[in-house]
Amino acid sequence: MTDQDQAVSDEDLATPQDESPEHDQHDQHDDAEPARDKPSRRELLENEGDIAADYLEELLDIADLDGDLDMDVDGDRASVSVVGADLQQLVGRNGEVLEALQELTRLAVYRETGERSRLMLDVSGYRAEKREELEKLAAQTVATVKESGESASLDPMSPFERKVVHDAVAAAGLTSESEGVEPRRYVVVLPN
């Protein structure tokens, strides 16, 4: 063994007590990964989507259902869509099963992250179709309220449905409010 080999071997075998404090700090600085900033809001939402997708994949397997999962970040919330044939049982009557499944998925995200989730779940385009219907209903109601000058009350709706209507009414320049108690809460469109 050469002197140079011996020097390398001695350095490799050095214990922390053999190193000087300056050398120790230098190694920690060089070897330490750079301090990572807090994850961005988008990264947190993408993580929510990943957790939700894992949960939903397990659920689909248990229920022996076939479906593809699409994840996205839509504004300030994660969005997961389950797409496939014969998934109507995951939607249920008037979207009731979908609403329950969304809450269970949000709870799965909460269990993993400790943070409340606003994740939006869709199955076979149900919410997308419902959104279009509700935007048309809101436009018709806005026209009626503008013409009559009187407020108009709509049928009871889920929180998702009310949100769509409130957004459409606001975009048309009027105001609206929710009244009543769940599950019979409804939207009232007000004249200016």
Short mmCIF file of C-alpha atoms in Angstrom, two decimals:
data_model
loop_
_atom_site.label_atom_id
_atom_site.label_comp_id
_atom_site.label_asym_id
_atom_site.label_seq_id
_atom_site.Cartn_x
_atom_site.Cartn_y
_atom_site.Cartn_z
CA MET A 1 0.00 0.00 0.00
CA THR A 2 1.37 3.42 -0.93
CA ASP A 3 1.48 6.43 1.37
CA GLN A 4 -1.26 8.05 -0.72
CA ASP A 5 -3.50 4.94 -0.35
CA GLN A 6 -2.83 4.96 3.39
CA ALA A 7 -3.82 8.66 3.64
CA VAL A 8 -7.10 7.99 1.83
CA SER A 9 -7.83 4.98 4.01
CA ASP A 10 -7.12 6.96 7.19
CA GLU A 11 -9.48 9.75 6.02
CA ASP A 12 -12.17 7.25 5.12
CA LEU A 13 -11.94 5.65 8.56
CA ALA A 14 -11.85 8.92 10.51
CA THR A 15 -14.46 9.19 13.24
CA PRO A 16 -16.27 12.42 14.07
CA GLN A 17 -14.07 12.96 17.14
CA ASP A 18 -11.00 12.97 14.83
CA GLU A 19 -12.45 15.86 12.80
CA SER A 20 -12.17 19.50 13.72
CA PRO A 21 -15.34 21.55 14.24
CA GLU A 22 -14.58 23.59 11.10
CA HIS A 23 -14.25 20.42 9.02
CA ASP A 24 -17.48 19.08 10.53
CA GLN A 25 -19.40 22.26 9.64
CA HIS A 26 -17.93 22.25 6.15
CA ASP A 27 -19.04 18.65 5.54
CA GLN A 28 -22.53 19.36 6.84
CA HIS A 29 -22.81 22.35 4.55
CA ASP A 30 -21.55 20.51 1.48
CA ASP A 31 -23.43 17.25 2.09
CA ALA A 32 -26.70 18.75 3.27
CA GLU A 33 -29.40 19.14 0.68
CA PRO A 34 -30.37 22.74 0.05
CA ALA A 35 -33.17 23.93 2.30
CA ARG A 36 -36.43 23.25 0.46
CA ASP A 37 -39.01 25.98 0.46
CA LYS A 38 -42.54 25.16 1.50
CA PRO A 39 -44.39 23.34 -1.30
CA SER A 40 -46.37 25.63 -3.58
CA ARG A 41 -50.17 25.67 -3.39
CA ARG A 42 -50.27 23.83 -6.72
CA GLU A 43 -47.93 21.11 -5.41
CA LEU A 44 -50.14 20.66 -2.35
CA LEU A 45 -53.23 20.36 -4.54
CA GLU A 46 -51.47 17.88 -6.84
CA ASN A 47 -50.60 15.84 -3.76
CA GLU A 48 -54.28 15.90 -2.72
CA GLY A 49 -55.17 14.61 -6.17
CA ASP A 50 -52.63 11.80 -5.89
CA ILE A 51 -53.93 10.74 -2.47
CA ALA A 52 -57.52 10.86 -3.74
CA ALA A 53 -56.62 8.83 -6.83
CA ASP A 54 -54.96 6.14 -4.70
CA TYR A 55 -58.03 5.95 -2.47
CA LEU A 56 -60.41 5.78 -5.44
CA GLU A 57 -58.33 3.12 -7.20
CA GLU A 58 -58.63 0.93 -4.11
CA LEU A 59 -62.37 1.58 -3.97
CA LEU A 60 -62.82 0.69 -7.65
CA ASP A 61 -60.86 -2.52 -7.11
CA ILE A 62 -62.97 -3.50 -4.10
CA ALA A 63 -66.20 -2.75 -6.00
CA ASP A 64 -64.83 -4.58 -9.08
CA LEU A 65 -65.44 -1.53 -11.29
CA ASP A 66 -63.34 -0.34 -14.20
CA GLY A 67 -62.54 3.33 -14.47
CA ASP A 68 -59.71 5.62 -15.47
CA LEU A 69 -58.71 8.46 -13.17
CA ASP A 70 -57.88 11.94 -14.42
CA MET A 71 -56.38 14.45 -11.99
CA ASP A 72 -56.11 18.20 -12.41
CA VAL A 73 -55.89 21.41 -10.43
CA ASP A 74 -58.89 23.59 -11.17
CA GLY A 75 -58.47 27.04 -9.68
CA ASP A 76 -58.01 26.62 -5.94
CA ARG A 77 -58.92 22.95 -5.66
CA ALA A 78 -57.80 19.53 -6.77
CA SER A 79 -60.10 17.85 -9.24
CA VAL A 80 -60.37 14.10 -9.85
CA SER A 81 -62.57 12.51 -12.50
CA VAL A 82 -63.43 8.84 -12.76
CA VAL A 83 -64.17 7.98 -16.37
CA GLY A 84 -65.53 4.70 -17.62
CA ALA A 85 -68.55 2.78 -18.78
CA ASP A 86 -71.20 1.59 -16.35
CA LEU A 87 -70.28 3.83 -13.42
CA GLN A 88 -73.81 5.17 -12.84
CA GLN A 89 -73.92 3.38 -9.49
CA LEU A 90 -71.13 5.72 -8.31
CA VAL A 91 -73.32 8.72 -9.19
CA GLY A 92 -76.64 7.54 -7.77
CA ARG A 93 -79.96 9.33 -7.84
CA ASN A 94 -79.43 13.07 -8.28
CA GLY A 95 -75.71 12.63 -7.59
CA GLU A 96 -76.26 11.54 -3.98
CA VAL A 97 -73.75 8.67 -4.12
CA LEU A 98 -71.24 10.96 -5.85
CA GLU A 99 -71.62 13.53 -3.05
CA ALA A 100 -71.03 10.84 -0.41
CA LEU A 101 -68.07 9.42 -2.32
CA GLN A 102 -66.57 12.91 -2.60
CA GLU A 103 -66.84 13.37 1.18
CA LEU A 104 -65.20 9.99 1.82
CA THR A 105 -62.40 10.91 -0.59
CA ARG A 106 -61.92 14.26 1.16
CA LEU A 107 -61.68 12.39 4.48
CA ALA A 108 -59.01 10.10 3.00
CA VAL A 109 -57.03 13.20 1.97
CA TYR A 110 -57.50 14.72 5.43
CA ARG A 111 -56.29 11.50 7.07
CA GLU A 112 -53.06 11.67 5.03
CA THR A 113 -52.37 15.42 5.11
CA GLY A 114 -54.09 16.69 8.26
CA GLU A 115 -55.53 19.49 6.11
CA ARG A 116 -59.17 19.98 5.11
CA SER A 117 -59.65 19.29 1.41
CA ARG A 118 -61.91 21.06 -1.08
CA LEU A 119 -61.31 18.37 -3.68
CA MET A 120 -63.93 18.09 -6.42
CA LEU A 121 -64.85 14.60 -7.62
CA ASP A 122 -66.68 13.84 -10.86
CA VAL A 123 -67.81 10.48 -12.22
CA SER A 124 -68.48 9.95 -15.93
CA GLY A 125 -68.92 13.68 -16.54
CA TYR A 126 -71.96 13.95 -14.25
CA ARG A 127 -70.86 17.23 -12.64
CA ALA A 128 -69.79 18.75 -15.97
CA GLU A 129 -73.25 18.05 -17.46
CA LYS A 130 -74.96 19.26 -14.30
CA ARG A 131 -72.88 22.46 -14.39
CA GLU A 132 -74.12 23.23 -17.93
CA GLU A 133 -77.75 22.62 -16.92
CA LEU A 134 -77.41 24.83 -13.86
CA GLU A 135 -75.75 27.65 -15.80
CA LYS A 136 -78.70 27.61 -18.23
CA LEU A 137 -81.16 27.61 -15.32
CA ALA A 138 -79.31 30.53 -13.72
CA ALA A 139 -79.34 32.50 -17.00
CA GLN A 140 -83.10 31.94 -17.38
CA THR A 141 -83.72 32.93 -13.77
CA VAL A 142 -81.58 36.07 -14.12
CA ALA A 143 -83.57 37.08 -17.21
CA THR A 144 -86.85 36.54 -15.34
CA VAL A 145 -85.68 38.54 -12.30
CA LYS A 146 -84.40 41.42 -14.45
CA GLU A 147 -87.68 41.53 -16.37
CA SER A 148 -89.99 41.27 -13.34
CA GLY A 149 -87.89 43.15 -10.80
CA GLU A 150 -88.84 40.51 -8.22
CA SER A 151 -86.69 37.88 -6.54
CA ALA A 152 -86.96 34.25 -7.61
CA SER A 153 -86.42 31.12 -5.52
CA LEU A 154 -85.06 27.91 -7.02
CA ASP A 155 -85.60 24.32 -5.91
CA PRO A 156 -83.37 22.89 -3.16
CA MET A 157 -79.84 22.07 -4.32
CA SER A 158 -76.62 20.49 -3.15
CA PRO A 159 -73.74 22.77 -2.11
CA PHE A 160 -72.04 22.12 -5.49
CA GLU A 161 -75.19 23.08 -7.40
CA ARG A 162 -75.75 26.23 -5.35
CA LYS A 163 -72.14 27.32 -5.92
CA VAL A 164 -72.56 26.95 -9.70
CA VAL A 165 -75.76 29.02 -9.62
CA HIS A 166 -74.26 31.72 -7.36
CA ASP A 167 -71.26 32.05 -9.70
CA ALA A 168 -73.47 32.28 -12.81
CA VAL A 169 -75.78 34.85 -11.20
CA ALA A 170 -72.81 36.98 -10.10
CA ALA A 171 -71.32 36.79 -13.61
CA ALA A 172 -74.64 38.11 -14.95
CA GLY A 173 -74.47 41.10 -12.59
CA LEU A 174 -77.08 40.13 -10.00
CA THR A 175 -76.77 38.84 -6.45
CA SER A 176 -78.07 35.66 -4.90
CA GLU A 177 -78.16 34.05 -1.50
CA SER A 178 -78.79 30.61 -0.07
CA GLU A 179 -81.68 30.12 2.32
CA GLY A 180 -83.13 27.21 4.25
CA VAL A 181 -81.51 24.30 6.04
CA GLU A 182 -79.70 21.31 4.53
CA PRO A 183 -80.76 19.23 2.71
CA ARG A 184 -83.47 21.71 1.64
CA ARG A 185 -81.21 24.76 1.09
CA TYR A 186 -82.06 26.72 -2.02
CA VAL A 187 -80.91 29.77 -3.96
CA VAL A 188 -82.80 33.05 -4.11
CA VAL A 189 -81.86 35.36 -7.01
CA LEU A 190 -82.32 39.02 -6.05
CA PRO A 191 -83.03 42.01 -8.30
CA ASN A 192 -80.63 44.96 -8.23
#
